[in-house]
PDB file of C-alpha atoms in Angstrom:
ATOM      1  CA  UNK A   1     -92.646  25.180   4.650  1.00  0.00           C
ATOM      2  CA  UNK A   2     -90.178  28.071   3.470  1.00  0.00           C
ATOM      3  CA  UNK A   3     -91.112  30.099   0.614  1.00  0.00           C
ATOM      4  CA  UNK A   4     -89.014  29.724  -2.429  1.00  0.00           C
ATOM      5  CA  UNK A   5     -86.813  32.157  -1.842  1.00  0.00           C
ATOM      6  CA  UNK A   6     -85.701  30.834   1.146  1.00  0.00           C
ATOM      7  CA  UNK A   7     -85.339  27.888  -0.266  1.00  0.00           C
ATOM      8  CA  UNK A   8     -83.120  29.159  -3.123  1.00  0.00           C
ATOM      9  CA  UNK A   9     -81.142  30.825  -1.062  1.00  0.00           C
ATOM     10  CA  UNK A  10     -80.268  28.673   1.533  1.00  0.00           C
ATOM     11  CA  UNK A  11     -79.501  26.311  -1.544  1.00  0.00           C
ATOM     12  CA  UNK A  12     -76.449  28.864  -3.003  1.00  0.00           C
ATOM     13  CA  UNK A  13     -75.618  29.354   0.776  1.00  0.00           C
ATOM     14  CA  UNK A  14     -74.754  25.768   0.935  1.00  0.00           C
ATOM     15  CA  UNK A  15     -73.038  25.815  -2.652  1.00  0.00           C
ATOM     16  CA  UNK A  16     -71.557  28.770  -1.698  1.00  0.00           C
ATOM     17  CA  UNK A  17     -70.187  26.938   1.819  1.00  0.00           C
ATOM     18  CA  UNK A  18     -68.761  24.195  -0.419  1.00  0.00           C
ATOM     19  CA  UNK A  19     -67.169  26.105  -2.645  1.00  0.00           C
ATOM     20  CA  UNK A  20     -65.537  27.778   0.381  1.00  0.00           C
ATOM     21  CA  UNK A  21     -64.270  24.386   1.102  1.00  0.00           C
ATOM     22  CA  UNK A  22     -63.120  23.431  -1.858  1.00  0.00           C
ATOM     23  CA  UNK A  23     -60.981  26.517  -2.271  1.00  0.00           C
ATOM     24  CA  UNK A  24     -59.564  26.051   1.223  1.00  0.00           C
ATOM     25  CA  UNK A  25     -58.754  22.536   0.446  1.00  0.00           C
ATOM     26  CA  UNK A  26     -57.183  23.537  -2.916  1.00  0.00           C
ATOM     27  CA  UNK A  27     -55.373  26.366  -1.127  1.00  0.00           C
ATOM     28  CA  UNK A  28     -54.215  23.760   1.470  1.00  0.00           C
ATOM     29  CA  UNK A  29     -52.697  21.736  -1.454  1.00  0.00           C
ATOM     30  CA  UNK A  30     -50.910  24.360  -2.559  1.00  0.00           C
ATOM     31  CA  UNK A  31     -49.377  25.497   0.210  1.00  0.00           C
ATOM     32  CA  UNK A  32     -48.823  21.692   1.434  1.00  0.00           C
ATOM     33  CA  UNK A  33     -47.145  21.455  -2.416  1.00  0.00           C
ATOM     34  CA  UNK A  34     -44.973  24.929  -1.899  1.00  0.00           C
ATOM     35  CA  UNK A  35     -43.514  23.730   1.240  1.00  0.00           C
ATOM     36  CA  UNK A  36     -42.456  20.391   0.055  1.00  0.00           C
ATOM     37  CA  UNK A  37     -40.668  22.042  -3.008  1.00  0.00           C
ATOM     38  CA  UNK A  38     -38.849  24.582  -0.553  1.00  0.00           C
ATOM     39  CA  UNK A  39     -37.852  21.792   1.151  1.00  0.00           C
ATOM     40  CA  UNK A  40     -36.869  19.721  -2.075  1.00  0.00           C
ATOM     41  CA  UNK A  41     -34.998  22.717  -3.166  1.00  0.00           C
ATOM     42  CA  UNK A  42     -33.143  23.315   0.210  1.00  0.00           C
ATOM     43  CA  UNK A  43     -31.902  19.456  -0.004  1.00  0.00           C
ATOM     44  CA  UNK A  44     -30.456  20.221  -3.182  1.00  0.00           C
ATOM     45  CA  UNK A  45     -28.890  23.148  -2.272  1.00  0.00           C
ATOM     46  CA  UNK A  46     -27.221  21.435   0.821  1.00  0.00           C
ATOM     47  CA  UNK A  47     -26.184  18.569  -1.726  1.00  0.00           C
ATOM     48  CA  UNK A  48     -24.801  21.490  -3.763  1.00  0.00           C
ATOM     49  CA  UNK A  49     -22.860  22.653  -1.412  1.00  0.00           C
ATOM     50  CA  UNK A  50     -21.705  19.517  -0.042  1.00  0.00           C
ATOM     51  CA  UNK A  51     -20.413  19.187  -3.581  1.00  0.00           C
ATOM     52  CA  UNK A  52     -18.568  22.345  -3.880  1.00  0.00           C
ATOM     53  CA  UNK A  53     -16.965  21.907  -0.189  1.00  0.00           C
ATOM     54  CA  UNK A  54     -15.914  18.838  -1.515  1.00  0.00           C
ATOM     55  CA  UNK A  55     -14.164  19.739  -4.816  1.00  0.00           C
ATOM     56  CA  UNK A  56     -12.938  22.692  -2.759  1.00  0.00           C
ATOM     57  CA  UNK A  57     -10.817  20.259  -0.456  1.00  0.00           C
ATOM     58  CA  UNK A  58      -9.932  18.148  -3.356  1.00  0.00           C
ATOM     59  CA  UNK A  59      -8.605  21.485  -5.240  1.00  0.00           C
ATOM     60  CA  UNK A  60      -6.821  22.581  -2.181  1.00  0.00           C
ATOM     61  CA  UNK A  61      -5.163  19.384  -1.769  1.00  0.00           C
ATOM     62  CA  UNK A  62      -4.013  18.834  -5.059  1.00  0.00           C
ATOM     63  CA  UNK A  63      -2.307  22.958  -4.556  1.00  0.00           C
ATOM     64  CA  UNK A  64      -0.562  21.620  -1.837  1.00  0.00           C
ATOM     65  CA  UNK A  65       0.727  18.874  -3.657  1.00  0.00           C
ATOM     66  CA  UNK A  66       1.760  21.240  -6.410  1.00  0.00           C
ATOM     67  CA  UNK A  67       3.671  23.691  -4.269  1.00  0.00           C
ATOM     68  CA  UNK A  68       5.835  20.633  -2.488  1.00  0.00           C
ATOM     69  CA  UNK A  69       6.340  19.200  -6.267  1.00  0.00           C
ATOM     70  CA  UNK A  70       7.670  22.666  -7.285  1.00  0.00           C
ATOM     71  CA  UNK A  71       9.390  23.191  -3.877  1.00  0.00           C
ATOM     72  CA  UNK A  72      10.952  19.121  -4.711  1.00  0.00           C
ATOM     73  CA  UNK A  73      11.849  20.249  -8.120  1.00  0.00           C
ATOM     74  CA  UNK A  74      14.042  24.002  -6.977  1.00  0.00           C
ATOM     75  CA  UNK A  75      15.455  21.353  -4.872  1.00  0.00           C
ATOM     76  CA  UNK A  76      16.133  19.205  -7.430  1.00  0.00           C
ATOM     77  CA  UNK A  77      17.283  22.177  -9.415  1.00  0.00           C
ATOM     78  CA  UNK A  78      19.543  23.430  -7.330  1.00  0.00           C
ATOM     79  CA  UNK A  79      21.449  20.079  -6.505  1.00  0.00           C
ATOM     80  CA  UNK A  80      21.397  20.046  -9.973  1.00  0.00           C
ATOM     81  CA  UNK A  81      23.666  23.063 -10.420  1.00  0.00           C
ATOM     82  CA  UNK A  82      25.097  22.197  -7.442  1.00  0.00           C
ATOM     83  CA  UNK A  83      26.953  19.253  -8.973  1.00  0.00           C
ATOM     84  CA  UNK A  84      27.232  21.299 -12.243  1.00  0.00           C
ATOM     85  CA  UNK A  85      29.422  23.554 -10.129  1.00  0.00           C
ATOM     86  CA  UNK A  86      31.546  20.920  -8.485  1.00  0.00           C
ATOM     87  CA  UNK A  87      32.219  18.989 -12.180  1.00  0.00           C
ATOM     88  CA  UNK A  88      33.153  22.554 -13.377  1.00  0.00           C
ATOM     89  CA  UNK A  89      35.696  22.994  -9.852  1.00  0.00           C
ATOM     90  CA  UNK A  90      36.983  19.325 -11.151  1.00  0.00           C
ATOM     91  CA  UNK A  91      37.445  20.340 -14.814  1.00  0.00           C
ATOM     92  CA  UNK A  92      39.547  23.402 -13.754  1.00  0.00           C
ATOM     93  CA  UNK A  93      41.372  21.628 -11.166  1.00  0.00           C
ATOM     94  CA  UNK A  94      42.326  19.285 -13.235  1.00  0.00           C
ATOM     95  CA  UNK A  95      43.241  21.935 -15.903  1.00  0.00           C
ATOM     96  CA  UNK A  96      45.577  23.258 -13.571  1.00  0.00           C
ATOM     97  CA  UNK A  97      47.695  19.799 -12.325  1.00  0.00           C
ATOM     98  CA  UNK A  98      47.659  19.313 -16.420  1.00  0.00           C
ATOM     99  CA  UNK A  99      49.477  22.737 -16.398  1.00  0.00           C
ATOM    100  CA  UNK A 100      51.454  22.031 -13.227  1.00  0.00           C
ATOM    101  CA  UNK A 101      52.378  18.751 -15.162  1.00  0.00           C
ATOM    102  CA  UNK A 102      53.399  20.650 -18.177  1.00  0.00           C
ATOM    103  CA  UNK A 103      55.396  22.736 -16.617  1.00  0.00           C
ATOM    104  CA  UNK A 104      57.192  20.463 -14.401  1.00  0.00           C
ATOM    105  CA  UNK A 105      58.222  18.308 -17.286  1.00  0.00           C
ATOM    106  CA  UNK A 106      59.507  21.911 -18.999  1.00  0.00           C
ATOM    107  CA  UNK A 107      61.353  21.963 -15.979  1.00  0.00           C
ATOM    108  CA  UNK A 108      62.717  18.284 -15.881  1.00  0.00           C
ATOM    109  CA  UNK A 109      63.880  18.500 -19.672  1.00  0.00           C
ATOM    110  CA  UNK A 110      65.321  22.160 -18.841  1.00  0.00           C
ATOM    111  CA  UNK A 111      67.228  20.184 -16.246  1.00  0.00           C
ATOM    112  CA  UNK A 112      68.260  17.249 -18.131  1.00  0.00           C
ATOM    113  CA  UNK A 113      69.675  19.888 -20.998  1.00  0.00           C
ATOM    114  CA  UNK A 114      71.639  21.797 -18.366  1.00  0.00           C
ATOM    115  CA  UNK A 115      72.903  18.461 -16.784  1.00  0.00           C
ATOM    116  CA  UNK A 116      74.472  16.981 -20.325  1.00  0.00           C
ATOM    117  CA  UNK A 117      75.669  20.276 -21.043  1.00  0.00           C
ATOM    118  CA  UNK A 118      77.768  20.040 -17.536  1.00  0.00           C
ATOM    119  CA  UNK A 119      78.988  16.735 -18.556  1.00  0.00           C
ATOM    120  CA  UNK A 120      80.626  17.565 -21.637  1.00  0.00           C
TER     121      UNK A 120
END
C-alpha cells in the first residue's frame, strides 16, 4: 500500500494530466476553428474580388461604348455642319442667279427702250 501522500499526489498528477488534455484539446479547437475562418475569410475575399474584376470589365466596357457614342455623335456633328455649309453655298448661289436674273432683265428692258427709241 502507498501512504497517503502518495496517494494524493498521484491523484492531482492524474487530474493534473487531464487537465493537460483538455487544454490541448480545447487549444486544438481553436486553432482547428482559426483556420477554418482564415479560410472562410480568404473565399470571400476571392468572391470580392471576383466581384470587383467583374464590375471593372463591365465599367470599362460601357467607357468604350461611351467614347464610340461621342466619337458617332462629332461625326454626326460635323455632317451636321457639313450640310449646314452646303444649304448656306445653295442660299448664296442662288442669291447670286436671282441677281444675275435681275440684272439681265435691267438689261433686256434697257434694250427694249433703246430699240423703240430707234424705231421712232
Amino acid at each position: 500500500l502507498l501512504p497517503e501522500t502518495e496517494k494524493i499526489s498521484r491523484k492531482d498528477a492524474e487530474v493534473q494530466v487531464e487537465e493537460i488534455q483538455v487544454e490541448k484539446n480545447r487549444d486544438g479547437k481553436i486553432q482547428v476553428e482559426k483556420e477554418n475562418l482564415q479560410v472562410e475569410s480568404q473565399a470571400k475575399i476571392a468572391e470580392q474580388e471576383k466581384i470587383i474584376s467583374e464590375k471593372n470589365k463591365k465599367l470599362e466596357e460601357f467607357e468604350i461604348r461611351s467614347q464610340n457614342f461621342e466619337t458617332q455623335k462629332i461625326q454626326l456633328e460635323k455632317r451636321v455642319l457639313q450640310l449646314e455649309k452646303e444649304d448656306l453655298n445653295r442660299h448664296q448661289d442662288l442669291s447670286q442667279l436671282e441677281d444675275r436674273l435681275i440684272q439681265l432683265e435691267k438689261e433686256k428692258s434697257r434694250i427694249e427702250v433703246e430699240s423703240k427709241e430707234r424705231s421712232k
